[in-house]
Coordinates of C-alpha atoms in Angstrom, one line a residue:
Chain O
M176 CA 143.4 116.9 142.0
T177 CA 140.0 117.3 143.7
P178 CA 137.6 119.3 141.7
V179 CA 136.8 122.8 142.8
P180 CA 133.2 123.0 144.0
P181 CA 130.9 125.3 142.2
A182 CA 130.5 128.8 143.7
A183 CA 126.9 128.2 144.8
A184 CA 127.8 125.1 146.8
R185 CA 130.6 127.0 148.7
A186 CA 128.2 129.8 149.4
G187 CA 125.6 127.4 150.7
D188 CA 128.4 125.8 152.9
T189 CA 129.4 129.2 154.3
R190 CA 125.9 129.8 155.1
D191 CA 125.6 126.8 157.1
R192 CA 128.8 127.3 159.0
L193 CA 127.6 131.0 159.7
L194 CA 124.4 129.8 161.1
A195 CA 126.1 127.1 163.4
T196 CA 128.7 129.6 164.6
A197 CA 126.0 132.2 165.2
L198 CA 124.0 129.7 167.4
E199 CA 127.1 129.0 169.4
L200 CA 127.8 132.6 170.0
F201 CA 124.2 133.1 170.9
A202 CA 124.3 130.5 173.5
Q203 CA 127.6 132.0 175.1
H204 CA 126.8 135.8 174.8
G205 CA 123.0 136.0 174.2
V206 CA 121.7 137.3 170.9
E207 CA 122.0 141.0 172.0
G208 CA 125.8 140.4 173.2
T209 CA 126.7 139.0 169.8
S210 CA 127.6 141.4 166.9
L211 CA 128.1 140.6 163.2
Q212 CA 131.7 141.4 163.7
M213 CA 132.1 138.6 166.4
I214 CA 130.5 136.1 164.0
A215 CA 132.9 137.2 161.1
D216 CA 135.9 136.8 163.5
A217 CA 134.8 133.4 164.8
L218 CA 134.4 132.3 161.3
G219 CA 137.7 133.9 160.2
V220 CA 136.1 135.8 157.3
T221 CA 135.3 139.6 156.8
K222 CA 132.3 141.3 157.9
A223 CA 131.6 141.8 154.2
A224 CA 131.4 138.0 153.8
V225 CA 128.8 137.8 156.5
Y226 CA 126.8 140.8 154.9
Y227 CA 126.9 138.8 151.8
H228 CA 124.5 136.3 153.4
F229 CA 122.7 138.4 156.0
K230 CA 122.0 142.1 156.2
T231 CA 121.0 142.2 159.8
K232 CA 121.3 140.1 163.0
D233 CA 117.6 139.7 163.0
E234 CA 117.9 137.9 159.7
I235 CA 120.4 135.6 161.1
T236 CA 118.3 135.0 164.2
E237 CA 115.3 134.1 162.1
A238 CA 117.4 131.7 160.0
V239 CA 119.0 129.9 162.9
A240 CA 115.4 129.2 164.2
E241 CA 113.7 128.6 160.9
P242 CA 114.4 124.9 160.3
A243 CA 113.1 123.9 163.8
L244 CA 110.0 126.1 163.3
R245 CA 109.2 124.8 159.8
Q246 CA 109.3 121.2 161.4
L247 CA 106.4 122.3 163.7
G248 CA 104.3 123.1 160.7
T249 CA 105.2 119.5 159.3
I250 CA 104.1 117.8 162.6
A251 CA 100.9 119.6 162.6
R252 CA 100.1 118.7 159.0
E253 CA 101.0 114.9 159.5
A254 CA 98.9 114.7 162.7
T255 CA 95.8 116.0 160.8
T256 CA 96.1 113.1 158.5
L257 CA 95.8 110.5 161.3
R258 CA 92.3 109.1 162.2
R259 CA 92.3 108.4 165.8
R260 CA 92.6 111.3 168.4
G261 CA 95.1 109.3 170.5
A262 CA 97.4 108.7 167.6
Q263 CA 97.2 112.5 166.8
V264 CA 98.0 113.5 170.5
D265 CA 100.9 111.1 170.5
H266 CA 102.3 112.4 167.2
V267 CA 102.2 115.9 168.2
L268 CA 103.7 115.2 171.6
A269 CA 106.5 113.0 170.2
G270 CA 107.2 115.7 167.4
I271 CA 107.5 118.5 169.8
V272 CA 109.6 116.5 172.3
E273 CA 111.9 115.4 169.4
L274 CA 112.3 118.8 168.2
V275 CA 113.2 120.2 171.6
V276 CA 115.7 117.4 172.3
G277 CA 117.2 117.7 168.7
H278 CA 117.7 121.4 169.1
R279 CA 118.6 121.8 172.9
A280 CA 121.1 124.6 172.2
L281 CA 118.5 126.5 170.2
A282 CA 115.9 125.7 173.0
A283 CA 118.3 127.1 175.6
V284 CA 118.9 130.3 173.7
F285 CA 115.2 130.7 173.0
S286 CA 114.1 130.2 176.6
S287 CA 116.6 132.8 177.9
D288 CA 116.9 135.2 175.1
P289 CA 114.3 137.7 173.9
G290 CA 115.9 138.1 170.4
V291 CA 115.3 134.6 169.6
A292 CA 111.8 134.6 171.1
R293 CA 111.0 137.5 168.8
A294 CA 112.1 135.7 165.8
L295 CA 110.3 132.6 166.6
E296 CA 107.0 134.6 167.1
R297 CA 107.5 136.0 163.6
T298 CA 108.1 132.6 162.0
L299 CA 105.3 131.0 163.9
H300 CA 102.9 133.8 162.6
E301 CA 104.0 133.0 159.2
E302 CA 103.4 129.3 159.5
G303 CA 99.7 130.1 159.8
N304 CA 99.3 130.0 163.5
V305 CA 100.8 126.6 163.9
K306 CA 100.8 127.1 167.7
E307 CA 97.1 127.2 167.8
C308 CA 96.8 124.3 165.5
L309 CA 99.1 122.2 167.7
T310 CA 97.3 123.0 170.9
D311 CA 94.0 122.1 169.1
L312 CA 95.4 118.7 168.1
L313 CA 96.8 118.2 171.7
C314 CA 93.3 118.7 173.1
G315 CA 91.5 116.8 170.2
G316 CA 89.5 119.7 169.2
D317 CA 87.9 119.4 172.4
S318 CA 86.5 122.8 173.8
D319 CA 86.5 121.6 177.4
P320 CA 88.5 124.2 179.4
A321 CA 90.4 121.4 181.3
A322 CA 91.6 119.9 178.1
K323 CA 92.6 123.3 176.6
V324 CA 94.5 124.3 179.7
A325 CA 96.4 120.9 179.8
A326 CA 97.3 121.2 176.2
H327 CA 98.7 124.8 176.6
V328 CA 100.6 123.7 179.9
A329 CA 102.0 120.7 177.9
M330 CA 103.2 122.5 174.7
L331 CA 104.7 125.6 176.4
G332 CA 106.1 123.7 179.3
I333 CA 107.9 121.1 177.2
A334 CA 109.3 123.8 174.8
L335 CA 110.8 125.8 177.6
A336 CA 111.8 123.0 179.9
G337 CA 113.7 121.5 177.2
G338 CA 116.0 124.5 177.2
S339 CA 116.2 125.1 180.9
P340 CA 119.7 125.3 182.5
G341 CA 118.3 123.3 185.4
L342 CA 118.0 120.3 183.1
D343 CA 121.5 120.7 181.4
S344 CA 122.9 117.6 183.2
L345 CA 120.3 115.2 181.5
T346 CA 121.3 113.2 178.6
D347 CA 119.1 113.5 175.4
D348 CA 117.6 110.2 176.2
E349 CA 116.7 111.1 179.7
L350 CA 115.3 114.4 178.6
R351 CA 113.3 112.8 175.7
R352 CA 111.8 110.0 178.0
H353 CA 110.8 112.3 180.8
L354 CA 109.4 115.0 178.6
M355 CA 107.3 112.4 176.9
E356 CA 106.2 110.9 180.3
A357 CA 105.2 114.5 181.5
G358 CA 103.3 115.2 178.4
R359 CA 101.5 111.9 178.5
R360 CA 100.4 112.3 182.1
L361 CA 99.3 115.9 181.6
L362 CA 97.1 114.9 178.7
G363 CA 95.7 111.7 180.2
R364 CA 97.4 109.3 177.8
P365 CA 98.1 105.8 179.1
R366 CA 101.8 105.1 180.2
R367 CA 103.9 103.3 177.6
R368 CA 104.9 99.8 178.2
D369 CA 108.6 100.1 177.2
Chain B
M1297 CA 86.8 171.1 202.3
T1298 CA 88.8 168.0 201.7
P1299 CA 92.4 168.3 202.9
V1300 CA 95.1 168.5 200.2
P1301 CA 97.1 165.2 200.2
P1302 CA 100.9 165.7 201.1
A1303 CA 103.1 165.9 198.0
A1304 CA 104.6 162.5 198.7
A1305 CA 101.3 160.7 198.8
R1306 CA 100.3 162.4 195.4
A1307 CA 103.6 161.4 193.9
G1308 CA 102.8 157.7 195.0
D1309 CA 99.5 157.9 193.5
T1310 CA 100.8 159.0 190.1
R1311 CA 103.4 156.3 190.1
D1312 CA 100.8 153.7 190.5
R1313 CA 98.6 155.2 187.8
L1314 CA 101.6 155.5 185.6
L1315 CA 102.4 151.7 186.0
A1316 CA 98.8 150.7 185.5
T1317 CA 98.6 152.9 182.3
A1318 CA 102.0 151.6 181.1
L1319 CA 100.8 147.9 181.5
E1320 CA 97.6 148.6 179.5
L1321 CA 99.7 150.2 176.7
F1322 CA 102.1 147.2 176.7
A1323 CA 99.3 144.8 176.4
Q1324 CA 98.0 146.8 173.3
H1325 CA 101.2 147.8 171.6
G1326 CA 103.8 145.6 173.2
V1327 CA 106.8 147.0 175.2
E1328 CA 108.7 148.0 172.0
G1329 CA 105.8 149.8 170.5
T1330 CA 105.0 151.8 173.7
S1331 CA 107.0 155.3 174.1
L1332 CA 107.2 157.4 177.2
Q1333 CA 105.4 160.1 175.3
M1334 CA 102.5 157.6 174.8
I1335 CA 102.4 156.9 178.5
A1336 CA 102.4 160.6 179.3
D1337 CA 99.6 161.3 176.7
A1338 CA 97.5 158.4 178.2
L1339 CA 97.9 159.9 181.6
G1340 CA 97.3 163.4 180.5
V1341 CA 100.6 164.5 182.0
T1342 CA 103.7 165.9 180.4
K1343 CA 106.7 163.8 179.5
A1344 CA 108.7 165.5 182.2
A1345 CA 106.3 164.2 184.8
V1346 CA 106.9 160.7 183.6
Y1347 CA 110.7 161.3 183.7
Y1348 CA 110.2 162.4 187.3
H1349 CA 109.4 158.9 188.2
F1350 CA 111.4 156.9 185.7
K1351 CA 114.3 157.7 183.5
T1352 CA 113.8 154.9 181.0
K1353 CA 111.3 152.5 179.7
D1354 CA 113.3 149.6 181.1
E1355 CA 112.8 151.0 184.6
I1356 CA 109.0 151.2 183.9
T1357 CA 109.0 147.6 182.6
E1358 CA 110.9 146.3 185.6
A1359 CA 108.6 148.4 188.0
V1360 CA 105.5 146.9 186.3
A1361 CA 106.7 143.3 186.9
E1362 CA 108.3 143.7 190.3
P1363 CA 105.4 143.1 192.7
A1364 CA 104.5 139.8 191.0
L1365 CA 108.1 138.7 191.1
R1366 CA 108.8 139.6 194.7
Q1367 CA 105.7 137.5 195.4
L1368 CA 107.6 134.4 194.0
G1369 CA 110.3 135.0 196.5
T1370 CA 107.8 135.1 199.3
I1371 CA 106.1 131.9 198.1
A1372 CA 109.5 130.1 198.1
R1373 CA 110.4 131.4 201.7
E1374 CA 107.0 130.5 203.0
A1375 CA 107.1 126.9 201.5
T1376 CA 110.6 126.2 202.9
T1377 CA 109.0 126.6 206.5
L1378 CA 106.5 123.8 205.9
R1379 CA 107.5 120.4 207.0
R1380 CA 105.9 117.9 204.7
R1381 CA 106.9 117.6 201.0
G1382 CA 103.3 117.4 199.9
A1383 CA 102.4 120.7 201.6
Q1384 CA 105.5 122.3 200.1
V1385 CA 104.4 121.3 196.6
D1386 CA 100.8 122.4 197.1
H1387 CA 101.9 125.7 198.5
V1388 CA 104.3 126.4 195.5
L1389 CA 101.8 125.3 193.0
A1390 CA 99.0 127.2 194.5
G1391 CA 101.2 130.2 194.8
I1392 CA 102.3 130.2 191.2
V1393 CA 98.8 129.6 189.9
E1394 CA 97.4 132.5 192.0
L1395 CA 100.2 134.9 190.8
V1396 CA 99.5 134.0 187.2
V1397 CA 95.7 134.4 187.5
G1398 CA 96.0 137.6 189.6
H1399 CA 98.3 139.2 186.9
R1400 CA 96.8 137.8 183.6
A1401 CA 97.3 141.1 181.8
L1402 CA 101.1 141.0 182.9
A1403 CA 101.4 137.2 182.1
A1404 CA 100.0 137.9 178.5
V1405 CA 102.5 140.7 178.0
F1406 CA 105.3 138.6 179.4
S1407 CA 104.6 135.5 177.3
S1408 CA 104.5 137.6 174.1
D1409 CA 106.9 140.4 174.6
P1410 CA 110.6 140.1 174.9
G1411 CA 111.0 143.4 176.8
V1412 CA 109.2 142.0 179.8
A1413 CA 110.8 138.8 179.6
R1414 CA 114.2 140.6 180.0
A1415 CA 112.9 142.6 182.9
L1416 CA 111.7 139.5 184.6
E1417 CA 115.0 137.7 184.2
R1418 CA 116.8 140.6 185.9
T1419 CA 114.6 140.7 188.7
L1420 CA 114.4 136.9 189.1
H1421 CA 118.2 136.9 189.2
E1422 CA 118.2 139.5 192.0
E1423 CA 115.9 137.4 193.9
G1424 CA 118.6 134.9 194.4
N1425 CA 117.7 132.4 191.8
V1426 CA 114.1 132.0 192.9
K1427 CA 113.3 130.0 189.8
E1428 CA 115.6 127.2 190.8
C1429 CA 114.5 127.3 194.4
L1430 CA 110.9 126.9 193.3
T1431 CA 111.5 124.0 190.9
D1432 CA 113.5 122.4 193.8
L1433 CA 110.6 122.7 196.0
L1434 CA 108.2 121.3 193.3
C1435 CA 110.3 118.1 193.0
G1436 CA 110.8 117.9 196.8
G1437 CA 114.6 118.3 196.4
D1438 CA 114.3 114.9 194.6
S1439 CA 117.3 114.5 192.1
D1440 CA 115.4 111.8 190.1
P1441 CA 115.3 113.2 186.5
A1442 CA 111.6 112.4 186.0
A1443 CA 110.7 114.6 189.0
K1444 CA 113.0 117.4 187.8
V1445 CA 111.7 117.3 184.4
A1446 CA 108.0 117.4 185.7
A1447 CA 108.8 120.2 188.0
H1448 CA 110.2 122.4 185.2
V1449 CA 107.4 121.6 182.7
A1450 CA 104.8 122.4 185.5
M1451 CA 106.3 125.8 186.5
L1452 CA 107.3 127.0 183.0
G1453 CA 104.0 125.7 181.5
I1454 CA 101.7 127.2 184.1
A1455 CA 103.5 130.6 183.9
L1456 CA 103.2 130.7 180.1
A1457 CA 99.8 129.2 179.6
G1458 CA 98.3 131.6 182.0
G1459 CA 99.1 134.4 179.6
S1460 CA 98.3 132.5 176.4
P1461 CA 95.8 134.3 174.1
G1462 CA 94.2 130.9 173.4
L1463 CA 93.0 130.8 177.0
D1464 CA 91.7 134.3 177.1
S1465 CA 88.0 133.2 177.1
L1466 CA 88.4 131.4 180.4
T1467 CA 87.2 133.1 183.5
D1468 CA 89.7 133.5 186.4
D1469 CA 88.1 130.7 188.3
E1470 CA 88.2 128.3 185.4
L1471 CA 91.8 129.3 184.7
R1472 CA 92.8 128.8 188.3
R1473 CA 91.0 125.5 188.8
H1474 CA 92.4 123.9 185.6
L1475 CA 96.0 125.2 185.9
M1476 CA 96.0 123.7 189.6
E1477 CA 94.6 120.4 188.1
A1478 CA 97.2 120.3 185.4
G1479 CA 100.0 121.0 187.9
R1480 CA 98.8 118.3 190.4
R1481 CA 98.5 115.7 187.7
L1482 CA 101.9 116.6 186.4
L1483 CA 103.5 116.4 189.8
G1484 CA 101.6 113.2 190.9
R1485 CA 99.6 114.9 193.5
P1486 CA 96.2 113.4 194.4
R1487 CA 93.1 115.0 193.1
R1488 CA 91.4 117.5 195.4
R1489 CA 88.0 116.5 196.7
D1490 CA 86.3 119.9 196.0

């Protein structure tokens, strides 16, 4: 006989399945076109079971985006511990690209759906302006306008291109490699040998 | 005695003032934080006068963004009449940069507010997928993944960086010059002599 998992573990499991299901439905119907009832139906649970975890769809949207956004904060903190400017730029660039490639479904929903964009802005705000911190790292604290503009184009362009339907046909490896190349070219970093 | 303008001309004038006022309020309070009553108050007219032109805030949002978006369609059509790939890329790049710099207030509202993003998507859709057409032009119809990724990063990055609060302090000339430089570097176009 397999032991019955404790209630807390089962609740955690349901929460994870709920978030994965919500992301799938968001990708298909958009955040606005997805209801709590649809999420409950897709999970095969009652709406009350969904309410147990999240009171509103906004709470679900934020929870779906949260892990990816916390990772941005981690990338920024790690980069500040590096000595050389080049190493900082490479770390932030690789971190953003990895995040986008690892969360393509989320990036796609984000780049096409206002509901997720709103949730992202809220979480980014809580993370102590991580967006500004990352662009500062990308331009090496350089106040030269050309460097600042390039850093903004790189960060926003990579984040949104990663979820663009026009690039759906690329494999993760292709997307990763070419986003890195684009970022490095934009920021004046030398081409990698590999 | 100055002649009284015909009713139609006055109505057109009110519509323009209404849209300019709406954009200002959107920039201050966001689209969601702006009501039809606030627009009426700022214009010093009744809410009925606003209703005469627009039935919903969505209609106002679309009308605010429309001229800029129609211009995207024009840029794409003009570019397709050019023979050389380099000339097409330069025309699209300069067109997008000019549009962003000429509508910084709109770009700022767009990049931070979901309501405008939604209106933009609708209008872009009506324009017969102008976004895809522009990225195709930027990569010269090249199906090479590296070129496609660079084109997406350039278009989305320029559009959003132009409205980024982090670049507010730049003059229009600086913003234009550095966005062009970033785009050219990304797309492998030679540096301009000027």
